[in-house]
Amino acid sequence: CLFTEIVLPNSLREIGRRAIELSGTTPIHIPAGVCRIEGNPVFNRPVILDSLDGVPNQHYRFEGDRLVSMDGDTLILWNNASGEITVPQGIKVIADECFANYEDIITRVNLPEGITTLGINSLQGSLFKSNMPSTVRHIKEYACEGVEFDSIILPEGIIEIGSGAFAGAVVNTFVRFPSSLKCISDSMFLQSKVNRFEFSEGLEEIGINAFALIRGMNSHSY
């Protein structure tokens, strides 16, 4: 069956992340009554945010090709993303699945200072380059799987790094852990390629497979 357009019913109120995964370029209409979107609901598909009798959605809006929360804090998805992407100032949260699996479409995602949260799978599996803002406090499960970094300096005061956060990542120079980080989560750098790890005093626990199957690893404390 070949879909040319999907228009969801006006009764719809919530959509889970990656809820609608289709091949091709089928546009998907999100009705005005939707009040909760748990991360990117589509798999690299164009999205249209509808109004109802001329009344726009009260919880989400488009800024150009970017679907964001009404307060502008959360980036949900980016229609027509390609090449080098620069996330604008003011965004604090990259939603679950936001840029997941954009292989050969996006070459780099530039994240601004002010970003506090990288959601579940937000950059996952994309094989593009990115940076790590010093303001990040939450890195969810598999957020940066397969992403390339020049370096990763995890900031003091970081609160959460989920399992597999950097699995399969490529780090060209070094990864530096802050003294405030007590636990390295399961599979955090599983099968990644890292030139050097720099550990601080304060680390108390290393999870299962945290550094398993790493290529090019050298490490020391500082």
mmCIF file with all atom_site columns, N, CA and C in Angstrom, residues 146-178:
data_model
loop_
_atom_site.group_PDB
_atom_site.id
_atom_site.type_symbol
_atom_site.label_atom_id
_atom_site.label_alt_id
_atom_site.label_comp_id
_atom_site.label_asym_id
_atom_site.label_entity_id
_atom_site.label_seq_id
_atom_site.pdbx_PDB_ins_code
_atom_site.Cartn_x
_atom_site.Cartn_y
_atom_site.Cartn_z
_atom_site.occupancy
_atom_site.B_iso_or_equiv
_atom_site.pdbx_formal_charge
_atom_site.auth_seq_id
_atom_site.auth_comp_id
_atom_site.auth_asym_id
_atom_site.auth_atom_id
_atom_site.pdbx_PDB_model_num
ATOM 1  N N  . GLY A 1 146 ? 27.029 6.421  17.798 1.00 0.00 ? 146 GLY A N  1
ATOM 2  C CA . GLY A 1 146 ? 27.497 6.532  16.432 1.00 0.00 ? 146 GLY A CA 1
ATOM 3  C C  . GLY A 1 146 ? 27.857 7.924  15.965 1.00 0.00 ? 146 GLY A C  1
ATOM 4  N N  . VAL A 1 147 ? 27.876 8.895  16.858 1.00 0.00 ? 147 VAL A N  1
ATOM 5  C CA . VAL A 1 147 ? 28.187 10.281 16.482 1.00 0.00 ? 147 VAL A CA 1
ATOM 6  C C  . VAL A 1 147 ? 29.691 10.524 16.594 1.00 0.00 ? 147 VAL A C  1
ATOM 7  N N  . GLU A 1 148 ? 30.234 11.392 15.745 1.00 0.00 ? 148 GLU A N  1
ATOM 8  C CA . GLU A 1 148 ? 31.656 11.734 15.786 1.00 0.00 ? 148 GLU A CA 1
ATOM 9  C C  . GLU A 1 148 ? 31.857 13.062 16.500 1.00 0.00 ? 148 GLU A C  1
ATOM 10 N N  . PHE A 1 149 ? 32.816 13.093 17.427 1.00 0.00 ? 149 PHE A N  1
ATOM 11 C CA . PHE A 1 149 ? 33.176 14.298 18.179 1.00 0.00 ? 149 PHE A CA 1
ATOM 12 C C  . PHE A 1 149 ? 34.662 14.575 18.019 1.00 0.00 ? 149 PHE A C  1
ATOM 13 N N  . ASP A 1 150 ? 35.041 15.843 18.011 1.00 0.00 ? 150 ASP A N  1
ATOM 14 C CA . ASP A 1 150 ? 36.462 16.177 18.100 1.00 0.00 ? 150 ASP A CA 1
ATOM 15 C C  . ASP A 1 150 ? 36.983 15.802 19.485 1.00 0.00 ? 150 ASP A C  1
ATOM 16 N N  . SER A 1 151 ? 36.220 16.169 20.507 1.00 0.00 ? 151 SER A N  1
ATOM 17 C CA . SER A 1 151 ? 36.508 15.783 21.889 1.00 0.00 ? 151 SER A CA 1
ATOM 18 C C  . SER A 1 151 ? 35.195 15.805 22.659 1.00 0.00 ? 151 SER A C  1
ATOM 19 N N  . ILE A 1 152 ? 35.190 15.157 23.814 1.00 0.00 ? 152 ILE A N  1
ATOM 20 C CA . ILE A 1 152 ? 34.032 15.209 24.703 1.00 0.00 ? 152 ILE A CA 1
ATOM 21 C C  . ILE A 1 152 ? 34.534 15.602 26.080 1.00 0.00 ? 152 ILE A C  1
ATOM 22 N N  . ILE A 1 153 ? 34.130 16.788 26.525 1.00 0.00 ? 153 ILE A N  1
ATOM 23 C CA . ILE A 1 153 ? 34.420 17.217 27.891 1.00 0.00 ? 153 ILE A CA 1
ATOM 24 C C  . ILE A 1 153 ? 33.092 17.223 28.635 1.00 0.00 ? 153 ILE A C  1
ATOM 25 N N  . LEU A 1 154 ? 32.890 16.221 29.466 1.00 0.00 ? 154 LEU A N  1
ATOM 26 C CA . LEU A 1 154 ? 31.642 16.140 30.216 1.00 0.00 ? 154 LEU A CA 1
ATOM 27 C C  . LEU A 1 154 ? 31.711 17.147 31.362 1.00 0.00 ? 154 LEU A C  1
ATOM 28 N N  . PRO A 1 155 ? 30.737 18.046 31.460 1.00 0.00 ? 155 PRO A N  1
ATOM 29 C CA . PRO A 1 155 ? 30.869 19.174 32.393 1.00 0.00 ? 155 PRO A CA 1
ATOM 30 C C  . PRO A 1 155 ? 30.662 18.779 33.849 1.00 0.00 ? 155 PRO A C  1
ATOM 31 N N  . GLU A 1 156 ? 31.309 19.514 34.729 1.00 0.00 ? 156 GLU A N  1
ATOM 32 C CA . GLU A 1 156 ? 31.038 19.377 36.155 1.00 0.00 ? 156 GLU A CA 1
ATOM 33 C C  . GLU A 1 156 ? 29.557 19.672 36.403 1.00 0.00 ? 156 GLU A C  1
ATOM 34 N N  . GLY A 1 157 ? 28.965 18.885 37.271 1.00 0.00 ? 157 GLY A N  1
ATOM 35 C CA . GLY A 1 157 ? 27.552 19.079 37.578 1.00 0.00 ? 157 GLY A CA 1
ATOM 36 C C  . GLY A 1 157 ? 26.620 18.277 36.699 1.00 0.00 ? 157 GLY A C  1
ATOM 37 N N  . ILE A 1 158 ? 27.169 17.491 35.752 1.00 0.00 ? 158 ILE A N  1
ATOM 38 C CA . ILE A 1 158 ? 26.288 16.662 34.935 1.00 0.00 ? 158 ILE A CA 1
ATOM 39 C C  . ILE A 1 158 ? 25.542 15.694 35.845 1.00 0.00 ? 158 ILE A C  1
ATOM 40 N N  . ILE A 1 159 ? 24.260 15.520 35.597 1.00 0.00 ? 159 ILE A N  1
ATOM 41 C CA . ILE A 1 159 ? 23.388 14.763 36.490 1.00 0.00 ? 159 ILE A CA 1
ATOM 42 C C  . ILE A 1 159 ? 23.168 13.334 36.012 1.00 0.00 ? 159 ILE A C  1
ATOM 43 N N  . GLU A 1 160 ? 23.078 13.145 34.710 1.00 0.00 ? 160 GLU A N  1
ATOM 44 C CA . GLU A 1 160 ? 22.635 11.847 34.196 1.00 0.00 ? 160 GLU A CA 1
ATOM 45 C C  . GLU A 1 160 ? 23.304 11.535 32.871 1.00 0.00 ? 160 GLU A C  1
ATOM 46 N N  . ILE A 1 161 ? 23.849 10.328 32.749 1.00 0.00 ? 161 ILE A N  1
ATOM 47 C CA . ILE A 1 161 ? 24.311 9.802  31.464 1.00 0.00 ? 161 ILE A CA 1
ATOM 48 C C  . ILE A 1 161 ? 23.753 8.390  31.354 1.00 0.00 ? 161 ILE A C  1
ATOM 49 N N  . GLY A 1 162 ? 22.858 8.176  30.418 1.00 0.00 ? 162 GLY A N  1
ATOM 50 C CA . GLY A 1 162 ? 22.170 6.903  30.293 1.00 0.00 ? 162 GLY A CA 1
ATOM 51 C C  . GLY A 1 162 ? 23.031 5.825  29.671 1.00 0.00 ? 162 GLY A C  1
ATOM 52 N N  . SER A 1 163 ? 22.574 4.596  29.763 1.00 0.00 ? 163 SER A N  1
ATOM 53 C CA . SER A 1 163 ? 23.298 3.460  29.201 1.00 0.00 ? 163 SER A CA 1
ATOM 54 C C  . SER A 1 163 ? 23.440 3.625  27.687 1.00 0.00 ? 163 SER A C  1
ATOM 55 N N  . GLY A 1 164 ? 24.608 3.230  27.195 1.00 0.00 ? 164 GLY A N  1
ATOM 56 C CA . GLY A 1 164 ? 24.872 3.295  25.759 1.00 0.00 ? 164 GLY A CA 1
ATOM 57 C C  . GLY A 1 164 ? 24.922 4.697  25.189 1.00 0.00 ? 164 GLY A C  1
ATOM 58 N N  . ALA A 1 165 ? 25.091 5.705  26.029 1.00 0.00 ? 165 ALA A N  1
ATOM 59 C CA . ALA A 1 165 ? 24.998 7.096  25.569 1.00 0.00 ? 165 ALA A CA 1
ATOM 60 C C  . ALA A 1 165 ? 25.941 7.409  24.416 1.00 0.00 ? 165 ALA A C  1
ATOM 61 N N  . PHE A 1 166 ? 27.155 6.818  24.433 1.00 0.00 ? 166 PHE A N  1
ATOM 62 C CA . PHE A 1 166 ? 28.149 7.070  23.394 1.00 0.00 ? 166 PHE A CA 1
ATOM 63 C C  . PHE A 1 166 ? 28.597 5.771  22.718 1.00 0.00 ? 166 PHE A C  1
ATOM 64 N N  . ALA A 1 167 ? 27.758 4.766  22.749 1.00 0.00 ? 167 ALA A N  1
ATOM 65 C CA . ALA A 1 167 ? 28.113 3.496  22.109 1.00 0.00 ? 167 ALA A CA 1
ATOM 66 C C  . ALA A 1 167 ? 28.381 3.723  20.620 1.00 0.00 ? 167 ALA A C  1
ATOM 67 N N  . GLY A 1 168 ? 29.481 3.171  20.148 1.00 0.00 ? 168 GLY A N  1
ATOM 68 C CA . GLY A 1 168 ? 29.815 3.299  18.732 1.00 0.00 ? 168 GLY A CA 1
ATOM 69 C C  . GLY A 1 168 ? 30.250 4.685  18.293 1.00 0.00 ? 168 GLY A C  1
ATOM 70 N N  . ALA A 1 169 ? 30.440 5.592  19.226 1.00 0.00 ? 169 ALA A N  1
ATOM 71 C CA . ALA A 1 169 ? 30.866 6.950  18.872 1.00 0.00 ? 169 ALA A CA 1
ATOM 72 C C  . ALA A 1 169 ? 32.336 6.963  18.451 1.00 0.00 ? 169 ALA A C  1
ATOM 73 N N  . VAL A 1 170 ? 32.717 8.014  17.740 1.00 0.00 ? 170 VAL A N  1
ATOM 74 C CA . VAL A 1 170 ? 34.108 8.245  17.356 1.00 0.00 ? 170 VAL A CA 1
ATOM 75 C C  . VAL A 1 170 ? 34.539 9.557  18.002 1.00 0.00 ? 170 VAL A C  1
ATOM 76 N N  . VAL A 1 171 ? 35.598 9.509  18.815 1.00 0.00 ? 171 VAL A N  1
ATOM 77 C CA . VAL A 1 171 ? 36.121 10.708 19.478 1.00 0.00 ? 171 VAL A CA 1
ATOM 78 C C  . VAL A 1 171 ? 37.573 10.864 19.032 1.00 0.00 ? 171 VAL A C  1
ATOM 79 N N  . ASN A 1 172 ? 37.858 11.918 18.298 1.00 0.00 ? 172 ASN A N  1
ATOM 80 C CA . ASN A 1 172 ? 39.154 12.050 17.639 1.00 0.00 ? 172 ASN A CA 1
ATOM 81 C C  . ASN A 1 172 ? 40.300 12.358 18.588 1.00 0.00 ? 172 ASN A C  1
ATOM 82 N N  . THR A 1 173 ? 40.020 12.995 19.704 1.00 0.00 ? 173 THR A N  1
ATOM 83 C CA . THR A 1 173 ? 41.103 13.327 20.630 1.00 0.00 ? 173 THR A CA 1
ATOM 84 C C  . THR A 1 173 ? 40.890 12.649 21.984 1.00 0.00 ? 173 THR A C  1
ATOM 85 N N  . PHE A 1 174 ? 40.038 13.217 22.849 1.00 0.00 ? 174 PHE A N  1
ATOM 86 C CA . PHE A 1 174 ? 39.920 12.639 24.187 1.00 0.00 ? 174 PHE A CA 1
ATOM 87 C C  . PHE A 1 174 ? 38.509 12.789 24.739 1.00 0.00 ? 174 PHE A C  1
ATOM 88 N N  . VAL A 1 175 ? 38.220 11.978 25.752 1.00 0.00 ? 175 VAL A N  1
ATOM 89 C CA . VAL A 1 175 ? 37.011 12.100 26.569 1.00 0.00 ? 175 VAL A CA 1
ATOM 90 C C  . VAL A 1 175 ? 37.464 12.433 27.978 1.00 0.00 ? 175 VAL A C  1
ATOM 91 N N  . ARG A 1 176 ? 36.894 13.483 28.562 1.00 0.00 ? 176 ARG A N  1
ATOM 92 C CA . ARG A 1 176 ? 37.257 13.870 29.924 1.00 0.00 ? 176 ARG A CA 1
ATOM 93 C C  . ARG A 1 176 ? 36.034 13.751 30.833 1.00 0.00 ? 176 ARG A C  1
ATOM 94 N N  . PHE A 1 177 ? 36.194 13.005 31.913 1.00 0.00 ? 177 PHE A N  1
ATOM 95 C CA . PHE A 1 177 ? 35.121 12.814 32.885 1.00 0.00 ? 177 PHE A CA 1
ATOM 96 C C  . PHE A 1 177 ? 35.280 13.797 34.040 1.00 0.00 ? 177 PHE A C  1
ATOM 97 N N  . PRO A 1 178 ? 34.198 14.407 34.523 1.00 0.00 ? 178 PRO A N  1
ATOM 98 C CA . PRO A 1 178 ? 34.300 15.362 35.627 1.00 0.00 ? 178 PRO A CA 1
ATOM 99 C C  . PRO A 1 178 ? 34.378 14.659 36.977 1.00 0.00 ? 178 PRO A C  1
#
